[in-house]
Amino acid sequence: MRRRWVSAVAITMAGLLSLTACGGGEDGQGASGGEAAKKQVEVFSWWTGPGEADGLTAMREIFEKQNPNLTFFDAAVAGGSGDKARALLTTKLQADTPPDTFQGHAGAELQGYIKAGDLEPVNFLYDELKLRDVYPKQLIDQITVDGNIYSVPVNIHRSNVLWFNPAVLKEAGVAGAPKTIEEFITALEAVKKTGKVPLSIGSEWTAVHLLENVLLGSLGTEAYNQLWTANSDWSGPAMTKALQDFQKIMSYAGTPQDDWQPAAKQVADGEAAFNIMGDWAYGYFHNPPEGGLGKTSKTDFDWAPAPGTEGTFMWLSDSFTLPKGAPNRDGAIAWLKVAASKEGQDAFNPKKGSIPARTDADKSLYTDYLADALSDWSSNKLAGSIQHGVVVNDAWRTAINEAVGLFQQDQDVAKLQQALAAAAKSSGQ
Amino acid sequence: MRSVRRWLPGLLLVSPSIVAIAVFVYGMLGWNFRLAMTDKHDEISEGQFVGLTNFVELWDQPRWTISVNHAIVFTIVFVLGALLLGLLLAFLMEKGIKGEGTFRAIYLFPMAVSFVATGIVWRWLMNAGQDERAVGLNRLFDGLGLDFLQWQWFRDPDWGMAAMAIPAIWQMSGYVMALFLAGFRGVPEELREAARVDGCNEWRVYRYIVLPYLRPVTLSALIILGHISLKVFDLIVAVAGKQIITDVPAVFMWVAVFDSHDPAKGATIAAYIVLSVTVFVVPYLIWSVRKERKERRS
């Protein structure tokens, strides 16, 4: 008798579980069906942190003012650089239930979606809004795939920034920010003698970030940009030299920290002299204690282009896309128009701590570091970031990460070069 | 007719779960193996049947051998550590400690915490900074004057995965203790007394009477810990993220599927994980079926 009871309970539980599983699916559909009068636009992003979420809200307000018949539905998924968001997005796209528009790094990172036929070209928007005149020509070139553009860049971040602590440099007798790779190595050596950490570093991806900066600094902008074209040379002596530089520089790195923030904090706290990180670090250094460290620029921390990269702006950009089969295509286009507008970008970027992709932004809104970045953006040569999805697709970037991760274990330059060459060959890009 | 009445209601009762398991467990497993035997190396290609090529080629990838080595080190340290610590705790408990119920609850509580929460706390505890830069456990050692114990923890190139097993041991040893405690309680008191009357000292009572009784419990514990360990993903990601230095097959699988966008490779790794767990579970099933038969006969 008792046995029968137990099995009855077990079966009821199993039944309940399958019922709830079915119920979940229906709920999701009910929500997107929504009201007929006010159509909603589902905007999928990974902007949930301090600063970036505020920027998104600012853009949302403009959007809702301009489009009173549309409601903004924030489908943001937390997690730095969109790791988890993108995994969820993959499953949504495979199930043919795309959001109305989603965030993606402009450039090669979108290739997977483009090849899978998930994205619609947005050339018509570029023509209608005359965006080709307000975005830098090199940017347009670098995000065009076979004559088509698939996304609307909202902001620009800079990858090649050397952050340093002026007091630590002074103590080590280093006159100022090093301009070349050689000067950088000399400076690292000088800092090492004082007992401070010469170069702070975070988890594995920050080493890849460092690698892209060393490659740009050591190879020069033209050779670097050529790496992503058909006439790339990954096996040549120039690359060997660059990777040896990378090895040398890595030998001055401190204990790897958990992520980029603790590594940047070592510089702010005067434990470390240098850190090479994208300019999102500025907000972290500068913002008041909730989201940042509340440090004073130029005294507690200072910046310069990464060694050997002066005159080049290594960029990455967040952009929005138009998925094929978006439930509310017109709503998505309305959102893209806000994202492309001067007003939208000037609302978003000062809060996010980035600069607008448009070159006609209101300069008075951008002060301190951002003013420097803005003037460099319109005057410098451009190069695209590896780690942040501009020049390589996901598969290639993962292969580079793997090669760098293995290099951190065995310190073998020849193997690293081989792995990088193999990654370039098999990338299918 | 009568026989139908005997088995039909039972079958109807269990059939929903049979169907659910057939589709969602075995169906998916089969689908995964099929995918692993194709060359679907990106999301859009159809994928041709290539047999076991993926299974063989995986071993040429340095990252795969590293992650397998990591999984082995992690499994050995974690399973042995949790078993020994659990046995020790159960032994102390069994010796009649005051307030046993409270202690039991305390040791079992970590089980209620998710691996992710454990991982986040231990990431801080196992921070690799040393001396003036120390936090967490290294800071504690520094403060106690036990500087020589300061360690790189999971960033140690050789024994990092052993450090990674520490939070897992912390979390699961209470559970093992509960298993062993139940096992200890199952040993008839008369047997121990008889042994003592025969002149056994306490050590020999445990060695020859109690421990043999614990064999089935140990085996269950081994299976449970072993399969947790081979599939470990959440703890690793919470402590270290997706880095090669702490790579394990499950993390590699995630990277292959969601970062490299290589479904066939991900499926191959998943297949290897399932196979490795099978190595643990199948002998246990055979053993328990045999035991049941034996019991029925006697």
XYZ file of C-alpha atoms in Angstrom:
727
model
C 0.000 0.000 0.000
C 2.664 2.394 1.054
C 4.669 1.719 -2.072
C 1.747 2.605 -4.241
C 1.434 5.928 -2.464
C 5.041 6.745 -3.089
C 4.760 5.998 -6.779
C 1.548 7.999 -7.033
C 3.290 10.994 -5.523
C 6.270 10.564 -7.830
C 4.064 10.425 -10.898
C 2.063 13.470 -9.871
C 5.298 15.375 -9.453
C 6.507 14.328 -12.888
C 3.169 15.344 -14.378
C 3.285 18.709 -12.668
C 6.786 19.326 -13.933
C 5.845 18.673 -17.535
C 2.728 20.828 -17.140
C 4.745 23.769 -15.866
C 7.215 23.308 -18.689
C 4.416 23.671 -21.222
C 2.946 26.622 -19.345
C 6.211 28.541 -19.491
C 6.213 28.550 -23.279
C 2.703 29.875 -23.530
C 3.395 32.702 -21.121
C 6.222 33.942 -23.276
C 4.017 34.075 -26.343
C 1.238 35.839 -24.497
C 3.565 38.646 -23.475
C 4.779 39.463 -26.976
C 1.265 39.360 -28.409
C 0.560 42.295 -26.133
C -1.792 45.221 -26.514
C -2.762 46.242 -29.978
C -2.966 49.962 -29.314
C 0.564 50.438 -27.970
C 3.003 48.118 -29.674
C 6.071 47.158 -27.777
C 9.623 47.071 -29.053
C 11.847 44.476 -27.448
C 15.389 45.820 -27.186
C 17.901 43.149 -26.237
C 21.169 44.333 -24.684
C 23.626 43.583 -21.910
C 23.602 47.063 -20.440
C 22.676 46.532 -16.826
C 25.680 47.971 -14.958
C 25.978 51.478 -13.485
C 26.466 54.087 -16.220
C 25.474 51.903 -19.145
C 21.974 51.223 -17.809
C 21.545 54.974 -17.169
C 22.605 55.677 -20.736
C 20.074 53.184 -22.039
C 17.339 54.816 -19.962
C 18.253 58.220 -21.371
C 17.942 56.897 -24.908
C 14.708 55.156 -24.020
C 13.179 58.436 -22.873
C 13.975 60.073 -26.190
C 12.570 57.062 -28.027
C 9.298 57.102 -26.131
C 8.902 60.857 -26.574
C 9.377 60.553 -30.331
C 7.216 57.452 -30.651
C 4.205 57.837 -28.349
C 2.543 54.760 -29.867
C 5.431 52.443 -29.029
C 6.522 51.057 -25.679
C 10.120 50.173 -24.988
C 10.602 46.701 -23.569
C 13.999 46.340 -21.921
C 15.202 42.760 -22.456
C 18.660 43.336 -20.958
C 20.609 40.343 -19.640
C 23.314 41.044 -17.056
C 26.954 40.056 -17.518
C 30.038 41.945 -18.667
C 30.786 41.983 -22.412
C 27.532 40.134 -23.014
C 28.701 36.569 -22.489
C 25.461 35.279 -21.052
C 23.283 37.600 -23.089
C 24.777 36.287 -26.308
C 24.327 32.658 -25.304
C 20.638 33.374 -24.700
C 20.432 35.297 -27.962
C 21.843 32.315 -29.853
C 19.059 30.086 -28.588
C 16.429 32.726 -29.389
C 17.674 33.134 -32.930
C 17.867 29.392 -33.499
C 14.275 29.083 -32.364
C 13.321 31.853 -34.828
C 12.001 34.062 -32.048
C 14.337 37.048 -32.365
C 13.941 40.194 -30.284
C 12.995 43.278 -32.309
C 16.554 44.535 -32.124
C 19.659 43.366 -30.320
C 22.993 44.786 -29.270
C 26.155 43.483 -30.866
C 29.723 44.657 -31.291
C 29.998 46.271 -34.691
C 32.267 44.453 -37.080
C 33.216 40.825 -37.573
C 31.447 39.635 -34.454
C 28.173 39.975 -36.366
C 29.393 37.679 -39.164
C 27.941 34.577 -37.577
C 24.504 36.171 -37.537
C 24.919 37.496 -41.057
C 25.954 34.107 -42.444
C 23.087 32.403 -40.663
C 20.752 34.872 -42.336
C 19.577 36.333 -39.049
C 20.138 39.966 -39.958
C 18.673 42.369 -42.445
C 21.009 44.954 -44.016
C 20.301 48.481 -42.843
C 21.780 50.318 -45.833
C 18.428 52.051 -46.364
C 18.787 53.740 -42.975
C 22.283 54.928 -43.839
C 20.903 56.441 -47.023
C 17.793 57.890 -45.465
C 19.585 59.477 -42.520
C 22.733 60.301 -44.522
C 24.810 58.463 -41.937
C 27.703 57.977 -44.348
C 28.448 61.693 -43.957
C 28.539 61.720 -40.169
C 30.324 58.448 -39.390
C 34.083 58.310 -40.132
C 34.716 56.802 -43.547
C 37.127 54.213 -42.136
C 34.457 53.061 -39.688
C 31.960 52.593 -42.512
C 34.597 50.662 -44.486
C 35.432 48.413 -41.560
C 31.815 47.447 -40.857
C 30.749 46.949 -44.474
C 30.405 43.309 -45.537
C 30.051 42.735 -49.304
C 28.583 46.174 -49.737
C 26.086 45.829 -46.916
C 25.997 47.301 -43.428
C 24.174 45.325 -40.799
C 24.200 47.493 -37.716
C 23.980 51.020 -36.379
C 26.893 51.946 -34.081
C 25.823 53.905 -31.029
C 29.099 54.477 -29.265
C 32.816 54.098 -29.626
C 35.240 52.797 -27.035
C 38.970 52.925 -27.364
C 41.013 49.819 -26.684
C 44.564 51.169 -26.911
C 44.842 53.156 -23.712
C 47.741 52.928 -21.293
C 46.610 53.800 -17.784
C 49.271 54.690 -15.266
C 49.835 56.006 -11.800
C 51.953 59.212 -11.994
C 53.221 58.855 -8.409
C 54.511 55.327 -8.978
C 56.200 56.430 -12.202
C 57.870 59.320 -10.396
C 59.135 57.010 -7.675
C 60.649 54.747 -10.323
C 62.224 57.707 -12.097
C 60.169 57.300 -15.259
C 59.686 60.712 -16.852
C 56.328 60.138 -18.524
C 54.193 57.733 -20.462
C 56.428 55.555 -22.679
C 55.964 56.215 -26.378
C 57.389 53.027 -27.885
C 57.487 49.364 -26.953
C 61.214 49.665 -26.118
C 60.601 52.635 -23.823
C 57.745 50.707 -22.262
C 59.980 47.742 -21.429
C 62.635 50.072 -19.943
C 59.955 51.731 -17.821
C 58.607 48.365 -16.656
C 62.118 47.361 -15.625
C 62.554 50.614 -13.681
C 59.277 50.057 -11.824
C 60.198 46.478 -11.047
C 63.249 47.731 -9.119
C 61.010 49.721 -6.766
C 59.141 46.564 -5.783
C 55.811 47.700 -7.189
C 53.897 45.684 -9.760
C 55.105 46.991 -13.145
C 52.021 45.954 -15.129
C 48.752 44.814 -13.625
C 46.699 42.216 -15.416
C 43.320 40.543 -14.968
C 41.822 37.288 -16.203
C 42.690 35.577 -19.452
C 40.836 37.931 -21.806
C 42.788 40.920 -20.478
C 45.933 39.182 -21.738
C 44.354 39.042 -25.196
C 43.510 42.705 -24.835
C 47.171 43.333 -24.042
C 48.202 41.238 -27.036
C 46.119 43.310 -29.466
C 47.774 46.441 -28.129
C 51.277 45.001 -28.380
C 50.568 43.790 -31.927
C 49.341 47.234 -32.934
C 52.301 48.940 -31.248
C 54.929 46.564 -32.557
C 53.662 45.920 -36.098
C 52.333 49.408 -36.797
C 48.835 50.306 -37.890
C 49.077 49.239 -41.521
C 50.554 45.820 -40.868
C 48.047 45.318 -38.074
C 45.081 46.162 -40.288
C 46.466 43.845 -42.933
C 46.293 40.874 -40.552
C 42.553 40.702 -41.151
C 42.779 40.733 -44.931
C 43.715 38.110 -47.498
C 47.389 39.181 -47.524
C 47.978 38.669 -43.821
C 51.331 37.453 -42.600
C 51.083 35.634 -39.298
C 54.220 33.554 -39.720
C 56.731 36.249 -40.679
C 59.602 37.697 -38.644
C 57.704 40.911 -37.816
C 55.064 38.823 -36.054
C 57.739 36.804 -34.256
C 59.272 40.062 -33.008
C 55.856 41.333 -31.866
C 55.140 38.118 -29.976
C 58.573 38.248 -28.347
C 57.700 41.767 -27.213
C 54.450 40.375 -25.845
C 56.325 37.686 -23.945
C 58.775 40.238 -22.562
C 55.972 42.564 -21.454
C 53.995 39.700 -19.932
C 57.033 38.786 -17.852
C 56.531 42.066 -15.965
C 52.870 41.348 -15.266
C 51.776 40.949 -11.663
C 49.625 38.154 -10.279
C 46.582 37.899 -12.530
C 43.543 39.473 -10.885
C 40.007 38.145 -11.152
C 38.955 40.603 -13.832
C 39.892 43.972 -15.308
C 38.488 46.022 -12.400
C 40.789 44.680 -9.669
C 43.692 45.035 -12.112
C 42.789 48.670 -12.803
C 42.332 49.242 -9.087
C 45.941 48.212 -8.463
C 47.003 51.187 -10.577
C 44.574 53.548 -8.841
C 45.765 52.374 -5.421
C 49.411 52.885 -6.309
C 50.272 49.195 -6.109
C 50.944 48.933 -9.807
C 52.373 51.367 -12.338
C 50.729 50.470 -15.647
C 47.614 48.823 -16.970
C 46.532 48.499 -20.589
C 42.767 48.463 -20.783
C 39.966 49.925 -22.821
C 38.632 53.334 -21.953
C 35.711 51.922 -19.978
C 38.334 51.932 -17.225
C 38.019 55.727 -17.154
C 34.512 55.554 -15.738
C 35.695 53.040 -13.159
C 38.588 55.271 -12.053
C 36.662 58.481 -12.129
C 33.043 57.809 -11.106
C 32.033 58.383 -7.477
C 32.173 55.361 -5.165
C 29.019 53.403 -6.092
C 30.165 52.451 -9.553
C 33.768 53.625 -9.460
C 36.762 54.529 -7.341
C 36.274 58.307 -7.137
C 39.860 59.126 -8.180
C 41.080 62.431 -9.584
C 42.297 62.301 -13.139
C 45.858 63.399 -13.931
C 46.928 63.113 -10.274
C 45.704 59.703 -9.081
C 45.692 58.190 -12.545
C 46.645 59.313 -16.004
C 46.454 57.982 -19.549
C 48.212 57.905 -22.873
C 47.836 55.887 -26.063
C 49.291 52.409 -25.565
C 53.041 52.349 -26.383
C 53.745 52.582 -30.091
C 50.140 53.350 -31.027
C 50.012 57.131 -30.873
C 48.017 58.526 -33.783
C 45.920 55.373 -34.042
C 42.560 54.822 -32.464
C 41.872 51.139 -31.849
C 38.136 51.116 -31.658
C 35.236 48.943 -30.736
C 31.636 49.820 -30.898
C 28.282 48.757 -29.552
C 25.658 48.727 -32.200
C 22.048 47.732 -32.783
C 20.783 45.429 -35.481
C 17.652 44.613 -37.423
C 16.947 40.858 -37.093
C 15.091 39.146 -39.918
C 11.571 38.311 -38.837
C 11.505 40.860 -36.034
C 7.953 40.829 -34.638
C 7.789 44.621 -34.715
C 10.030 45.688 -37.575
C 8.779 49.276 -37.715
C 9.336 49.642 -33.985
C 12.860 48.307 -34.381
C 13.569 50.799 -37.167
C 12.259 53.596 -34.975
C 14.697 52.489 -32.280
C 17.585 52.329 -34.748
C 16.803 55.884 -35.822
C 17.092 57.075 -32.234
C 20.315 55.104 -31.801
C 21.749 56.698 -34.930
C 20.666 60.223 -34.064
C 22.891 62.910 -32.636
C 20.395 63.473 -29.862
C 20.275 59.794 -28.916
C 24.033 59.353 -28.950
C 24.649 62.520 -26.974
C 22.166 61.325 -24.350
C 23.638 57.861 -24.101
C 27.380 58.349 -24.282
C 28.236 60.812 -21.502
C 26.472 58.426 -19.104
C 28.058 55.281 -20.465
C 31.501 56.903 -20.520
C 32.084 56.450 -24.206
C 32.086 58.767 -27.196
C 29.505 58.936 -29.976
C 30.236 57.173 -33.234
C 29.054 60.299 -35.060
C 31.686 62.931 -35.574
C 29.250 65.859 -35.219
C 28.539 65.366 -31.504
C 28.154 68.219 -29.060
C 31.766 68.551 -27.843
C 30.834 70.400 -24.653
C 29.241 67.240 -23.232
C 32.527 65.360 -23.246
C 35.156 66.460 -20.772
C 38.420 65.220 -19.335
C 39.400 61.871 -20.877
C 36.373 61.798 -23.170
C 37.402 65.139 -24.733
C 40.786 63.610 -25.620
C 39.122 60.533 -27.067
C 36.670 62.586 -29.090
C 39.359 64.683 -30.722
C 41.460 61.571 -31.479
C 38.416 59.802 -32.941
C 37.938 62.359 -35.658
C 41.637 62.811 -36.456
C 43.413 59.453 -35.924
C 43.921 56.447 -38.138
C 41.600 53.608 -37.147
C 42.295 49.995 -36.245
C 39.790 47.447 -34.999
C 39.957 45.507 -31.760
C 40.440 41.722 -31.648
C 39.026 40.877 -28.267
C 36.005 43.103 -28.700
C 34.790 41.640 -31.938
C 35.714 44.214 -34.588
C 38.228 42.421 -36.791
C 37.680 38.739 -36.026
C 34.572 36.613 -35.804
C 33.681 34.638 -32.699
C 35.388 31.424 -33.728
C 38.641 33.191 -34.554
C 38.544 35.265 -31.379
C 37.969 32.123 -29.302
C 40.905 30.435 -31.019
C 43.131 33.461 -30.246
C 41.979 33.390 -26.632
C 42.809 29.725 -26.458
C 46.271 30.303 -27.924
C 46.988 33.083 -25.424
C 45.639 30.979 -22.541
C 47.939 28.119 -23.508
C 50.832 30.570 -23.906
C 50.275 31.765 -20.347
C 50.880 28.174 -19.270
C 53.943 27.309 -21.349
C 55.470 30.692 -22.414
C 56.355 29.210 -25.799
C 56.465 31.984 -28.436
C 56.918 29.631 -31.399
C 53.867 27.630 -30.381
C 51.857 30.814 -29.895
C 52.765 32.006 -33.367
C 51.852 28.643 -34.859
C 48.527 28.616 -33.057
C 47.736 32.168 -34.182
C 48.617 31.346 -37.781
C 46.470 28.227 -37.628
C 43.614 30.224 -36.115
C 43.804 32.745 -38.951
C 43.790 29.975 -41.513
C 40.842 28.042 -40.144
C 38.740 31.040 -39.212
C 36.716 30.837 -42.395
C 36.562 34.623 -42.409
C -8.176 -10.325 -18.545
C -7.214 -10.534 -14.986
C -3.549 -10.234 -15.848
C -4.209 -7.057 -17.832
C -5.846 -5.587 -14.785
C -2.741 -6.336 -12.859
C -0.231 -4.565 -15.034
C -2.209 -1.973 -17.006
C -2.972 0.606 -14.279
C 0.642 0.528 -13.188
C 1.879 1.033 -16.712
C -0.556 3.885 -17.294
C 0.651 5.529 -14.126
C 4.318 5.417 -15.031
C 3.967 5.989 -18.759
C 4.092 9.826 -18.629
C 7.460 9.706 -16.943
C 8.654 6.930 -19.249
C 7.740 9.042 -22.254
C 9.259 12.195 -20.764
C 12.506 10.404 -19.963
C 12.593 8.664 -23.323
C 12.270 11.953 -25.156
C 14.141 14.390 -22.959
C 16.923 12.176 -21.678
C 17.576 9.314 -24.050
C 16.247 11.024 -27.154
C 18.440 14.058 -26.512
C 21.415 11.861 -25.697
C 20.987 10.057 -28.995
C 20.623 13.332 -30.840
C 23.803 14.598 -29.181
C 25.772 11.518 -30.229
C 24.450 11.841 -33.761
C 25.536 15.496 -33.845
C 28.953 14.548 -32.500
C 29.431 12.226 -35.467
C 28.842 14.948 -38.080
C 31.045 17.733 -39.416
C 28.604 20.476 -38.433
C 31.373 22.848 -37.371
C 29.267 25.981 -37.612
C 25.656 26.732 -36.961
C 24.460 26.926 -40.541
C 25.975 23.920 -42.319
C 23.913 20.749 -42.557
C 26.596 18.386 -41.289
C 27.669 15.176 -43.013
C 28.200 11.936 -41.161
C 31.900 11.556 -40.402
C 31.879 8.705 -37.927
C 34.233 8.997 -35.001
C 36.552 11.584 -36.571
C 35.631 14.270 -34.043
C 36.206 11.889 -31.166
C 39.710 11.131 -32.401
C 40.669 14.652 -33.462
C 39.745 16.129 -30.115
C 42.795 14.484 -28.585
C 45.075 16.519 -30.880
C 43.901 19.721 -29.250
C 46.173 20.848 -26.438
C 43.250 22.446 -24.630
C 41.378 19.155 -24.484
C 44.234 17.216 -22.902
C 44.707 20.033 -20.405
C 41.056 20.004 -19.453
C 41.012 16.225 -19.104
C 44.064 16.361 -16.841
C 42.377 19.050 -14.800
C 39.228 16.965 -14.473
C 41.262 13.983 -13.281
C 43.170 15.969 -10.654
C 39.974 17.661 -9.518
C 38.100 14.360 -9.289
C 40.793 12.575 -7.325
C 41.284 15.371 -4.818
C 37.599 16.139 -4.471
C 36.341 12.565 -4.142
C 39.086 11.435 -1.783
C 38.943 14.652 0.214
C 35.186 14.601 0.640
C 35.153 10.875 1.469
C 37.893 11.122 4.077
C 36.580 14.309 5.647
C 33.028 12.949 5.638
C 34.189 9.701 7.218
C 36.144 11.572 9.866
C 33.186 13.800 10.725
C 30.821 10.817 10.859
C 33.289 8.950 13.039
C 33.531 11.842 15.502
C 29.764 12.153 15.490
C 29.324 8.475 16.059
C 31.569 8.570 19.091
C 28.730 10.412 20.815
C 29.417 14.113 20.732
C 27.238 16.453 22.777
C 24.691 18.344 20.688
C 25.048 15.977 17.778
C 21.903 17.260 16.064
C 23.266 20.797 15.931
C 26.592 19.689 14.506
C 24.890 17.524 11.974
C 22.842 20.497 10.794
C 25.916 22.715 10.673
C 27.863 20.258 8.545
C 24.918 19.658 6.243
C 24.156 23.321 5.652
C 26.801 23.915 2.953
C 24.862 21.418 0.828
C 21.989 23.888 0.731
C 24.200 26.545 -0.858
C 24.519 26.545 -4.616
C 27.915 25.949 -6.190
C 27.753 29.421 -7.693
C 27.427 31.109 -4.287
C 30.167 28.909 -2.869
C 32.347 29.736 -5.840
C 31.965 33.483 -5.464
C 32.928 33.382 -1.789
C 35.853 31.084 -2.412
C 37.086 33.179 -5.295
C 37.719 35.867 -2.745
C 39.089 33.458 -0.127
C 41.481 31.937 -2.650
C 42.784 35.226 -4.027
C 46.316 34.742 -5.248
C 47.720 38.027 -3.840
C 50.436 37.563 -1.255
C 52.086 39.465 1.590
C 51.024 43.117 1.545
C 48.666 42.415 -1.342
C 47.062 39.423 0.353
C 43.342 39.073 0.897
C 41.237 36.095 1.930
C 43.040 33.006 3.165
C 46.489 34.322 2.251
C 45.787 37.350 4.450
C 44.773 35.028 7.267
C 47.997 33.033 6.929
C 49.982 36.264 6.737
C 48.339 37.554 9.902
C 48.965 34.316 11.784
C 52.619 34.323 10.815
C 52.130 31.243 8.657
C 53.566 32.996 5.587
C 54.890 29.784 4.120
C 51.309 28.569 3.647
C 50.503 31.439 1.298
C 49.811 30.066 -2.098
C 48.685 30.914 -5.596
C 45.645 28.672 -5.071
C 43.858 27.895 -8.293
C 46.382 29.947 -10.231
C 49.125 27.485 -9.380
C 50.125 25.968 -12.718
C 50.575 22.442 -11.383
C 48.208 21.992 -8.465
C 45.659 24.696 -9.165
C 42.887 22.192 -9.711
C 43.562 20.684 -6.301
C 42.839 24.104 -4.829
C 39.690 24.266 -6.912
C 38.545 21.052 -5.231
C 38.662 22.653 -1.767
C 35.350 24.538 -2.050
C 33.748 21.406 -3.478
C 35.041 19.373 -0.537
C 33.783 22.036 1.839
C 30.375 21.832 0.264
C 29.922 18.075 -0.072
C 31.704 16.560 2.933
C 28.703 17.214 5.201
C 26.553 15.173 2.876
C 29.063 12.342 2.862
C 29.099 12.548 6.646
C 25.327 12.044 6.721
C 25.672 8.989 4.482
C 28.398 7.481 6.619
C 26.599 8.285 9.834
C 23.582 6.345 8.598
C 25.974 3.539 7.687
C 27.542 3.538 11.151
C 24.101 3.414 12.726
C 23.269 0.404 10.597
C 25.968 -1.713 12.220
C 24.239 -3.931 14.812
C 25.506 -3.169 18.294
C 25.579 -6.914 19.098
C 28.227 -7.494 16.473
C 30.520 -4.912 17.995
C 29.920 -6.267 21.478
C 30.606 -9.784 20.335
C 33.868 -8.651 18.817
C 34.841 -6.821 21.985
C 34.051 -9.911 24.050
C 36.315 -11.834 21.725
C 39.093 -9.462 22.727
C 39.121 -6.994 19.813
C 40.461 -3.575 20.583
C 38.505 -0.546 19.311
C 40.685 -0.145 16.220
C 40.130 -3.738 15.165
C 36.386 -3.444 15.799
C 36.329 -0.655 13.234
C 38.748 -2.314 10.875
C 37.027 -5.695 10.716
C 33.423 -5.093 11.740
C 32.291 -1.537 11.043
C 34.217 -0.627 7.908
C 33.153 -3.695 5.918
C 29.589 -2.757 6.761
C 30.190 0.655 5.242
C 31.226 -0.659 1.854
C 27.856 -0.106 0.130
C 27.623 3.389 1.604
C 31.117 4.207 0.403
C 30.255 2.997 -3.041
C 27.126 5.163 -3.227
C 29.089 8.159 -1.995
C 31.785 7.480 -4.574
C 29.246 7.361 -7.400
C 27.481 10.527 -6.293
C 30.687 12.504 -5.834
C 32.274 11.064 -8.944
C 29.548 12.121 -11.303
C 29.267 15.567 -9.734
C 32.976 15.976 -10.188
C 33.138 14.888 -13.823
C 30.348 17.249 -14.793
C 31.547 20.197 -12.708
C 30.885 23.508 -14.430
C 29.175 26.047 -12.175
C 31.824 26.027 -9.447
C 34.678 26.505 -11.917
C 32.928 29.308 -13.756
C 31.991 31.063 -10.513
C 35.557 30.911 -9.187
C 37.668 31.469 -12.277
C 35.446 32.044 -15.302
C 36.372 30.473 -18.596
C 40.137 30.410 -18.387
C 42.483 27.725 -19.624
C 44.247 27.609 -16.282
C 41.160 25.982 -14.733
C 39.599 24.535 -17.844
C 37.519 21.357 -17.500
C 35.551 19.478 -20.184
C 32.211 21.054 -19.290
C 33.639 24.582 -19.559
C 35.383 23.680 -22.795
C 32.049 22.413 -24.115
C 30.404 25.769 -23.335
C 33.219 27.597 -25.105
C 32.991 25.294 -28.125
C 29.252 25.753 -28.488
C 28.687 29.378 -27.566
C 32.032 31.059 -28.312
C 33.523 29.030 -31.152
C 30.057 28.265 -32.558
C 31.123 24.696 -33.274
C 28.160 22.437 -32.406
C 29.858 19.198 -33.467
C 32.852 19.830 -31.235
C 30.611 20.751 -28.306
C 28.564 17.603 -28.822
C 31.723 15.512 -28.930
C 32.898 16.918 -25.601
C 29.434 16.380 -24.132
C 29.525 12.799 -25.356
C 32.868 12.242 -23.630
C 31.463 13.676 -20.398
C 28.495 11.304 -20.556
C 30.784 8.362 -21.294
C 33.064 9.209 -18.389
C 30.095 9.347 -16.025
C 28.870 6.034 -17.422
C 32.164 4.474 -16.448
C 31.234 5.337 -12.879
C 27.560 4.536 -12.951
C 27.299 1.305 -14.955
C 29.411 -0.873 -12.630
C 27.316 0.445 -9.776
C 24.091 -0.522 -11.536
C 25.413 -3.994 -12.309
C 26.496 -4.397 -8.721
C 23.165 -3.288 -7.304
C 21.133 -5.465 -9.683
C 23.245 -8.465 -8.705
C 22.833 -7.668 -5.056
C 19.072 -7.404 -5.395
C 18.953 -10.773 -7.103
C 21.063 -12.326 -4.408
C 18.819 -10.901 -1.707
C 15.741 -12.195 -3.433
C 17.217 -15.663 -3.622
C 18.146 -15.844 -0.001
